[in-house]
Structure formats: structure tokens, C-alpha cells
């Protein structure tokens, strides 16, 4: 038994050699990180409640995160790995390390300059979140102080993210993934230890502790791989740095637009009474909504990306692969959307239902989540459409559609909140509408780009999915109402878990039966996968999607 455990651990620390094994490792660590992220949020509300103070902490993190996203995150997410990998393939590893060191140094210098300016002009910069003066002077001072501490934590996060990209270039995914999960664990420890002495300031202190853990977990493997930090001014003009700058600009523009939307929506929410609390509840609802998008949407989109890229010159095969991925995603994400919509209150209570998270906050978060859940399918599919356009070497359409969606969100938010004084649910509605509109635009543009999809089979599949999902919703709603009123005392956590579990099982069982009965191909595909799940080791070993056959670095 000990040998089996040791071998299993050694496999995790080895370089992943095929896409399926890498995806398996990534998914495991993402799930772990998301669980710990939820623990962070539950811990915060258990200590500080759904309060304006905790919301102020959320507001304080927005501008530092924007600087992080615009300085180096865009480069690491879109350009660093392919450029650094070219150095490795060509046997220029030391030159690659110098290029990487120079990139990190340049990013840190830019971040430091912008951070100093942001810290100096913090009161004026944060004024965008108090246009209607719903935050008091004491609130704004607290927001300013918290932001200045968070900036230091973000600088550590930049270094940790750099090491993650570096290790992933060597096809090591476990250590970066587990380090990201331990980042959240560091935040938990920081809050738990320091909140009796520091109050809300324990949260940014936890971010600093988490950032240090994030870095320290990855340094040993980076050193083992031969990396040494040796920046060089001459490398600022190197071909690698120039190529990264060339590749990152579309992503940087897109991130700029998205961050502008985030800042604008936060500013619009600040027109409400108790803006910190309202922004907090919106953020907590978004966390739940994004879980299936990140686990299902991003996974399927990323898995299909290399195949779509290979098939860009064979449009018939490209369309077949794209529609297969689209239907596979819908098959998984629609029933989860129905569960989140119908069981929103029990889900919110289970995840955030600490004593300090009051019933009014639970109901309001649930209502906000209901509107957000209407666009879960759209957000998942948007990621797939982006990958399809990227595979066709078209980054302009995702950029324009993202900009249009952000402008739509800002416009609707302004109309609903500032002019008509609607609540936080209206922002969730605007969010869903803007995403669904973007999905429709992307579909029509891709349809024209590839010469048209076969509409009748696609429409038939979508109709079947819709029927199965709607009936699943009823199957979820009926037992939860009957059991809640007649059987379970849901003031007890164990009863709430049983209620949610029984209702979910009933709904998913009906969904599986209906999709099988309606002869939906994806149902049979996933049933076969479940039958063969015991052979997962062989599947991982036999996968012929090799990440890089030319590199033998351990």
C-alpha cells in the first residue's frame, strides 16, 4: 500500500507528457483551489458577516488587480509559454532563462511604478467608487489603507504567477496547481490567526502570506530545472521579449476592456445603499455561477482548441468538431444551471450560511444568483467560440464582441441602477443579457466565417436539450418544496445537505433518462465514459496527444 501511494505521488511530480494527463492534473488542482477559495469566503463572512466592511475590502482589491492584469498577467497568459517553449525546443535554455528573468524584472518595475502612483493618489483613484457619496469618510480611509497593503500582496502574486508559467512551459502542472491552492490556504491561515488583533486588515495580511507560500512552493522545482534569476537590460530588445510584446497586445486590450467593465460595474453598485454589502453579495453570487463555467466550459474549450487549430484548413471537419464540443458542453452545463437556479437558496446557505451571514443576505444572494444562472450556458459557450476564432487565427472578433458586451453591461447597469434605482439583482440581469447578446453575435459571425452550420440538426439538438432541462427544473423544484415543508427541518445543516442531495439526484436522474429517451447522442457518449471509468490509468497512458515529443527535460 505504501509503495502504491509513493508511486502515485511520484507520478504527480513528474513532467506530464500528454494532454489528457495534464488536463487531469489541472482539473484536480483547480477543484482543490476552488474549494479552498470558498472556504476563504465562508471564513470571512463567518467573522465579519455580509457587512459593508467586508465589501470595502472587495472594493480595495479591484484597482490593484487591474494593474496586475494589465502589466504582466496578459503576457504570461497569452505569450510567455509559447515563446519560452521555442527557446527550449531550440536548445537555448539559458538564453530563455535570461529572457524570462528580464520579462519578470520589467513587469515588476512597471507594476511598482504604477503601484506607487496608485498609493500616492489612492484617495482620488478610489473616488470613482464613491460618486454618490454612499461611503463615509471613514469607509474611504479604510479602503485606501487596505488597498495599499493589497498592492504588496499582488506583487508577490506576480512572482508566483511567473513561476507557474515557467514550470508549465516544462510540462509540470501539479506543483503550480497545488501552489495556487496553497495560496488560498495561506489566506485562510492569515485570517484565522490575525483577525482577533487586526480585524479586517487580517485579510490583506493573509493575501501576503498566501503570496509567499505561492512563491516558495514553486522555487525548488524551478531551481531543479536549472532556472536562475539573471535579468539583463540588453535582453529588453531581444527577439523573445519583442515577440511577447507583439503577441500580448490583443489580450491586453481585451483585458483592459473587461477590467473597465469590472470597475464601472463596481462604481455603479456604489450608487446603492450599503454599497459594500451589495458588491459583496454580487461577488459571492458570481463565485457560485462561475464554478461550472470554469470546470466545464474552460475544460472542454481548452481540450478542443488544439484539434480545432489543426482542422482550420478543413472547414467541414472543423464545423463537426466545434458542434460536437458545443453539444458536449451544453449537455453537462445545462442541468447544473437548472440545479443552481432552482436550489439557489440551499446552495447559498450551504456555502456561505455562517451565523453572521444573515437571512436577508442569503435571499438577496439567491435572487442575484438566479439571474446570473440564466447565462451560465452562454458564458461557457463564449469561451468555446473564442477558441474557435483563435484557431482560425482571428483575434479581432473576440476582442470586438467582448467590447460590445462590456459596453452593453455598463449601459444597462447605468439605466437600471443610477437612473431607475433598481437593486443588485438588476446588475445580475444586465450581466446575463450582455453575455447572451455576445453569444448570439459570436454565433452569427462564426457561422458566416465557416460557410454556415447545418441549422436543422443543431436546432433539433437544442430543442431536445431545452425540453430535458426544463423538465429537470420541475423535477428539482417539486421534491425540494415537499421535503422542505413536510420532512426536513432545514435549520440543521445535515438536513439541508440531504434535501439538496435528494433533489439534485431526482433532477439529474430524470435528465439522464430524458436525454437517453430523446436519443441525444451525448447521453450515450457519457454513459460509455462512465462504464469505462475504471480504466482511467490506461486511458491516461495511451493518450496519443503528446504535449511535446521533442523535449526530454525532466
Short mmCIF file of C-alpha atoms in Angstrom, two decimals, residues 117-427:
data_model
loop_
_atom_site.label_atom_id
_atom_site.label_comp_id
_atom_site.label_asym_id
_atom_site.label_seq_id
_atom_site.Cartn_x
_atom_site.Cartn_y
_atom_site.Cartn_z
CA UNK A 117 1.37 56.25 -8.18
CA UNK A 118 -1.81 54.43 -7.16
CA UNK A 119 -0.77 54.50 -3.47
CA UNK A 120 0.05 58.23 -3.59
CA UNK A 121 -3.17 59.15 -5.37
CA UNK A 122 -5.27 56.44 -3.68
CA UNK A 123 -7.97 58.76 -2.26
CA UNK A 124 -8.56 60.34 -5.69
CA UNK A 125 -8.37 56.99 -7.55
CA UNK A 126 -10.82 55.30 -5.21
CA UNK A 127 -13.18 58.25 -5.55
CA UNK A 128 -14.63 56.53 -8.63
CA UNK A 129 -16.30 54.12 -6.19
CA UNK A 130 -17.93 56.91 -4.21
CA UNK A 131 -19.53 59.12 -6.86
CA UNK A 132 -22.83 59.17 -4.97
CA UNK A 133 -21.12 59.58 -1.54
CA UNK A 134 -22.63 56.40 -0.09
CA UNK A 135 -19.32 55.55 1.59
CA UNK A 136 -18.40 57.65 4.62
CA UNK A 137 -15.01 59.34 5.06
CA UNK A 138 -14.00 56.58 7.49
CA UNK A 139 -15.01 53.96 4.89
CA UNK A 140 -12.84 55.59 2.23
CA UNK A 141 -9.85 55.82 4.59
CA UNK A 142 -10.25 52.10 5.36
CA UNK A 143 -10.49 51.30 1.62
CA UNK A 144 -7.32 53.32 0.96
CA UNK A 145 -5.32 51.59 3.71
CA UNK A 146 -6.48 48.13 2.65
CA UNK A 147 -5.60 48.80 -0.98
CA UNK A 148 -2.05 49.85 -0.11
CA UNK A 149 -1.49 46.54 1.71
CA UNK A 150 -3.14 44.50 -1.06
CA UNK A 151 -0.75 46.05 -3.61
CA UNK A 152 2.20 44.36 -1.88
CA UNK A 153 0.34 41.04 -1.93
CA UNK A 154 -0.29 41.46 -5.68
CA UNK A 155 3.43 41.99 -6.28
CA UNK A 156 4.11 38.62 -4.65
CA UNK A 157 1.32 37.10 -6.73
CA UNK A 158 3.05 38.36 -9.90
CA UNK A 159 6.21 36.45 -8.97
CA UNK A 160 4.22 33.31 -8.15
CA UNK A 161 2.29 33.53 -11.42
CA UNK A 162 5.57 33.89 -13.30
CA UNK A 163 6.91 30.66 -11.76
CA UNK A 164 3.63 28.93 -12.65
CA UNK A 165 4.03 29.87 -16.33
CA UNK A 166 7.70 28.86 -16.24
CA UNK A 167 7.00 25.40 -14.79
CA UNK A 168 4.07 24.82 -17.13
CA UNK A 169 6.44 25.50 -20.04
CA UNK A 170 8.39 22.45 -18.83
CA UNK A 171 5.08 20.50 -18.73
CA UNK A 172 4.97 20.45 -14.92
CA UNK A 173 1.39 21.12 -13.83
CA UNK A 174 1.00 19.57 -10.38
CA UNK A 175 3.33 21.83 -8.39
CA UNK A 176 1.96 25.09 -9.91
CA UNK A 177 -1.59 23.85 -9.36
CA UNK A 178 -1.04 22.82 -5.76
CA UNK A 179 0.83 26.09 -5.11
CA UNK A 180 -2.22 28.04 -6.32
CA UNK A 181 -4.40 26.02 -3.94
CA UNK A 182 -1.98 26.65 -1.06
CA UNK A 183 -2.18 30.37 -1.84
CA UNK A 184 -5.78 30.22 -0.65
CA UNK A 185 -4.70 28.13 2.33
CA UNK A 186 -2.23 30.88 3.26
CA UNK A 187 -5.06 33.42 3.20
CA UNK A 188 -7.13 31.16 5.46
CA UNK A 189 -4.29 30.81 7.96
CA UNK A 190 -3.60 34.56 7.91
CA UNK A 191 -7.23 35.45 8.59
CA UNK A 192 -7.66 32.79 11.26
CA UNK A 193 -4.53 33.84 13.17
CA UNK A 194 -4.60 37.63 12.83
CA UNK A 195 -8.27 38.64 12.78
CA UNK A 196 -8.54 38.92 16.60
CA UNK A 197 -5.76 41.54 16.54
CA UNK A 198 -6.05 43.17 13.12
CA UNK A 199 -9.73 42.87 12.24
CA UNK A 200 -10.39 43.28 8.52
CA UNK A 201 -6.69 44.01 7.96
CA UNK A 202 -6.10 40.28 8.54
CA UNK A 203 -7.48 39.64 5.04
CA UNK A 204 -4.74 41.51 3.10
CA UNK A 205 -2.15 40.14 5.56
CA UNK A 206 -3.46 36.69 4.61
CA UNK A 207 -3.02 37.61 0.93
CA UNK A 208 0.65 38.44 1.63
CA UNK A 209 1.14 35.14 3.47
CA UNK A 210 -0.57 33.26 0.66
CA UNK A 211 1.61 35.03 -1.92
CA UNK A 212 4.77 33.97 -0.08
CA UNK A 213 3.59 30.34 0.04
CA UNK A 214 2.67 30.53 -3.66
CA UNK A 215 6.25 31.52 -4.49
CA UNK A 216 8.10 29.25 -2.06
CA UNK A 217 6.26 26.12 -3.19
CA UNK A 218 7.49 26.58 -6.76
CA UNK A 219 11.10 27.76 -6.28
CA UNK A 220 12.60 24.29 -5.50
CA UNK A 221 11.30 22.75 -8.74
CA UNK A 222 12.32 25.83 -10.74
CA UNK A 223 15.87 25.54 -9.35
CA UNK A 224 15.89 21.80 -10.06
CA UNK A 225 15.06 22.58 -13.68
CA UNK A 226 18.07 24.89 -13.81
CA UNK A 227 16.35 28.26 -13.64
CA UNK A 228 18.36 31.11 -12.16
CA UNK A 229 17.21 34.72 -11.97
CA UNK A 230 19.60 36.65 -14.23
CA UNK A 231 17.90 39.66 -15.83
CA UNK A 232 19.77 41.66 -18.46
CA UNK A 233 18.98 45.11 -19.82
CA UNK A 234 20.24 44.04 -23.24
CA UNK A 235 17.52 41.38 -23.38
CA UNK A 236 14.80 44.04 -23.38
CA UNK A 237 15.48 44.31 -27.12
CA UNK A 238 15.79 40.53 -27.62
CA UNK A 239 13.68 38.71 -30.15
CA UNK A 240 11.85 36.83 -27.36
CA UNK A 241 10.74 39.96 -25.48
CA UNK A 242 9.72 41.67 -28.72
CA UNK A 243 7.69 38.63 -29.76
CA UNK A 244 5.93 38.55 -26.38
CA UNK A 245 5.06 42.23 -26.72
CA UNK A 246 3.69 41.58 -30.20
CA UNK A 247 1.60 38.58 -29.11
CA UNK A 248 0.24 40.07 -25.91
CA UNK A 249 -1.31 43.30 -27.19
CA UNK A 250 -4.69 41.82 -28.34
CA UNK A 251 -5.05 40.06 -24.99
CA UNK A 252 -4.02 43.24 -23.14
CA UNK A 253 -6.68 45.28 -24.95
CA UNK A 254 -9.31 42.64 -24.23
CA UNK A 255 -8.34 42.50 -20.54
CA UNK A 256 -8.38 46.32 -20.41
CA UNK A 257 -11.93 46.35 -21.70
CA UNK A 258 -13.00 43.65 -19.22
CA UNK A 259 -11.34 45.45 -16.32
CA UNK A 260 -13.00 48.70 -17.37
CA UNK A 261 -16.30 46.83 -17.15
CA UNK A 262 -15.43 45.49 -13.69
CA UNK A 263 -14.52 48.96 -12.42
CA UNK A 264 -17.62 50.54 -13.99
CA UNK A 265 -20.00 47.96 -12.50
CA UNK A 266 -18.39 48.40 -9.07
CA UNK A 267 -18.83 52.17 -9.45
CA UNK A 268 -22.50 51.71 -10.46
CA UNK A 269 -23.16 49.39 -7.50
CA UNK A 270 -21.74 52.15 -5.28
CA UNK A 271 -24.86 54.19 -6.10
CA UNK A 272 -26.88 51.74 -3.96
CA UNK A 273 -27.48 51.96 -0.22
CA UNK A 274 -24.83 49.90 1.65
CA UNK A 275 -22.69 49.62 -1.50
CA UNK A 276 -20.00 47.49 0.16
CA UNK A 277 -22.56 44.90 1.23
CA UNK A 278 -24.25 44.93 -2.19
CA UNK A 279 -20.98 44.46 -4.05
CA UNK A 280 -20.05 41.64 -1.67
CA UNK A 281 -23.29 39.75 -2.32
CA UNK A 282 -22.94 40.20 -6.08
CA UNK A 283 -19.36 38.89 -5.89
CA UNK A 284 -20.37 35.86 -3.81
CA UNK A 285 -23.17 35.00 -6.24
CA UNK A 286 -20.71 35.26 -9.16
CA UNK A 287 -18.33 32.80 -7.48
CA UNK A 288 -21.05 30.13 -7.47
CA UNK A 289 -22.12 30.95 -11.01
CA UNK A 290 -18.57 30.75 -12.39
CA UNK A 291 -17.84 27.30 -10.91
CA UNK A 292 -19.45 25.28 -13.76
CA UNK A 293 -18.10 27.75 -16.33
CA UNK A 294 -14.52 27.22 -15.22
CA UNK A 295 -14.79 23.46 -14.64
CA UNK A 296 -16.81 22.54 -17.73
CA UNK A 297 -16.65 25.50 -20.11
CA UNK A 298 -12.92 26.13 -19.90
CA UNK A 299 -12.02 22.42 -19.80
CA UNK A 300 -13.94 21.46 -22.96
CA UNK A 301 -12.92 24.64 -24.79
CA UNK A 302 -9.25 24.15 -23.96
CA UNK A 303 -9.37 20.44 -24.89
CA UNK A 304 -10.94 21.22 -28.28
CA UNK A 305 -8.55 24.10 -29.07
CA UNK A 306 -5.59 22.07 -30.45
CA UNK A 307 -7.94 19.93 -32.56
CA UNK A 308 -9.74 22.98 -33.98
CA UNK A 309 -6.35 24.56 -34.72
CA UNK A 310 -5.28 21.50 -36.75
CA UNK A 311 -8.56 21.48 -38.67
CA UNK A 312 -8.64 25.17 -39.63
CA UNK A 313 -7.96 24.31 -43.29
CA UNK A 314 -10.67 21.62 -43.36
CA UNK A 315 -13.78 23.60 -42.53
CA UNK A 316 -16.20 20.67 -42.72
CA UNK A 317 -14.21 18.76 -40.12
CA UNK A 318 -13.75 21.99 -38.14
CA UNK A 319 -17.52 22.53 -38.00
CA UNK A 320 -18.11 18.95 -36.92
CA UNK A 321 -15.57 19.18 -34.11
CA UNK A 322 -16.93 22.56 -32.99
CA UNK A 323 -20.55 21.41 -32.89
CA UNK A 324 -19.57 18.22 -31.05
CA UNK A 325 -17.78 20.28 -28.41
CA UNK A 326 -20.71 22.71 -28.21
CA UNK A 327 -23.24 19.94 -27.62
CA UNK A 328 -21.00 18.15 -25.12
CA UNK A 329 -20.67 21.37 -23.15
CA UNK A 330 -24.41 22.07 -23.22
CA UNK A 331 -25.20 18.51 -22.14
CA UNK A 332 -23.16 18.98 -18.95
CA UNK A 333 -23.70 22.66 -18.18
CA UNK A 334 -27.49 22.95 -18.67
CA UNK A 335 -28.55 20.59 -15.85
CA UNK A 336 -26.05 22.25 -13.50
CA UNK A 337 -27.57 25.61 -14.43
CA UNK A 338 -31.01 24.23 -13.56
CA UNK A 339 -29.71 22.98 -10.20
CA UNK A 340 -28.19 26.37 -9.38
CA UNK A 341 -31.38 28.19 -10.44
CA UNK A 342 -33.84 26.01 -8.52
CA UNK A 343 -31.68 25.16 -5.49
CA UNK A 344 -30.08 28.60 -5.20
CA UNK A 345 -31.13 29.26 -1.59
CA UNK A 346 -29.96 25.89 -0.19
CA UNK A 347 -26.69 26.24 -2.15
CA UNK A 348 -26.06 29.74 -0.79
CA UNK A 349 -26.87 28.56 2.73
CA UNK A 350 -24.54 25.57 2.48
CA UNK A 351 -21.63 27.57 1.07
CA UNK A 352 -21.95 30.83 2.98
CA UNK A 353 -24.51 30.12 5.69
CA UNK A 354 -22.44 31.05 8.70
CA UNK A 355 -24.18 32.67 11.67
CA UNK A 356 -23.03 36.14 10.56
CA UNK A 357 -24.44 35.67 7.01
CA UNK A 358 -27.97 36.87 7.76
CA UNK A 359 -31.16 35.60 6.13
CA UNK A 360 -31.70 38.81 4.16
CA UNK A 361 -28.22 38.43 2.67
CA UNK A 362 -28.97 34.77 1.84
CA UNK A 363 -32.20 35.65 0.00
CA UNK A 364 -30.64 38.57 -1.87
CA UNK A 365 -27.62 36.48 -2.91
CA UNK A 366 -30.01 33.74 -4.05
CA UNK A 367 -32.07 36.16 -6.16
CA UNK A 368 -28.89 37.59 -7.69
CA UNK A 369 -27.64 34.07 -8.41
CA UNK A 370 -30.96 33.21 -10.10
CA UNK A 371 -30.46 35.97 -12.69
CA UNK A 372 -26.78 35.08 -13.14
CA UNK A 373 -27.60 31.39 -13.68
CA UNK A 374 -29.60 32.28 -16.80
CA UNK A 375 -26.36 32.95 -18.66
CA UNK A 376 -24.12 30.14 -17.38
CA UNK A 377 -24.55 28.30 -20.68
CA UNK A 378 -23.70 31.47 -22.62
CA UNK A 379 -20.51 32.12 -20.67
CA UNK A 380 -19.32 28.56 -21.19
CA UNK A 381 -20.04 28.68 -24.92
CA UNK A 382 -18.41 32.10 -25.32
CA UNK A 383 -15.11 30.55 -24.23
CA UNK A 384 -15.54 27.85 -26.90
CA UNK A 385 -16.35 30.45 -29.57
CA UNK A 386 -13.25 32.43 -28.60
CA UNK A 387 -11.11 29.29 -29.07
CA UNK A 388 -12.75 28.64 -32.44
CA UNK A 389 -11.86 32.12 -33.68
CA UNK A 390 -8.33 31.85 -32.24
CA UNK A 391 -7.92 28.52 -34.07
CA UNK A 392 -8.87 30.36 -37.29
CA UNK A 393 -6.20 32.98 -36.44
CA UNK A 394 -8.81 35.64 -35.82
CA UNK A 395 -8.42 37.51 -32.53
CA UNK A 396 -10.32 40.61 -33.69
CA UNK A 397 -13.84 39.15 -33.42
CA UNK A 398 -13.43 38.04 -29.75
CA UNK A 399 -11.99 41.47 -28.97
CA UNK A 400 -14.85 43.39 -30.60
CA UNK A 401 -17.58 41.12 -29.22
CA UNK A 402 -16.09 41.38 -25.72
CA UNK A 403 -16.02 45.18 -26.02
CA UNK A 404 -19.64 45.28 -27.20
CA UNK A 405 -20.71 43.01 -24.32
CA UNK A 406 -18.91 45.20 -21.77
CA UNK A 407 -20.47 48.38 -23.16
CA UNK A 408 -23.91 46.72 -23.08
CA UNK A 409 -23.39 45.70 -19.45
CA UNK A 410 -22.29 49.21 -18.45
CA UNK A 411 -25.19 50.84 -20.32
CA UNK A 412 -27.84 48.52 -18.83
CA UNK A 413 -26.30 48.85 -15.35
CA UNK A 414 -26.40 52.65 -15.57
CA UNK A 415 -30.02 52.66 -16.78
CA UNK A 416 -31.24 50.18 -14.18
CA UNK A 417 -29.33 51.36 -11.10
CA UNK A 418 -28.35 55.01 -11.50
CA UNK A 419 -31.46 56.19 -13.35
CA UNK A 420 -34.12 53.75 -12.09
CA UNK A 421 -32.69 52.90 -8.64
CA UNK A 422 -33.07 49.12 -9.03
CA UNK A 423 -31.34 46.64 -6.69
CA UNK A 424 -28.33 44.37 -7.10
CA UNK A 425 -30.45 41.78 -8.97
CA UNK A 426 -30.66 44.23 -11.88
CA UNK A 427 -26.87 44.13 -12.29
#
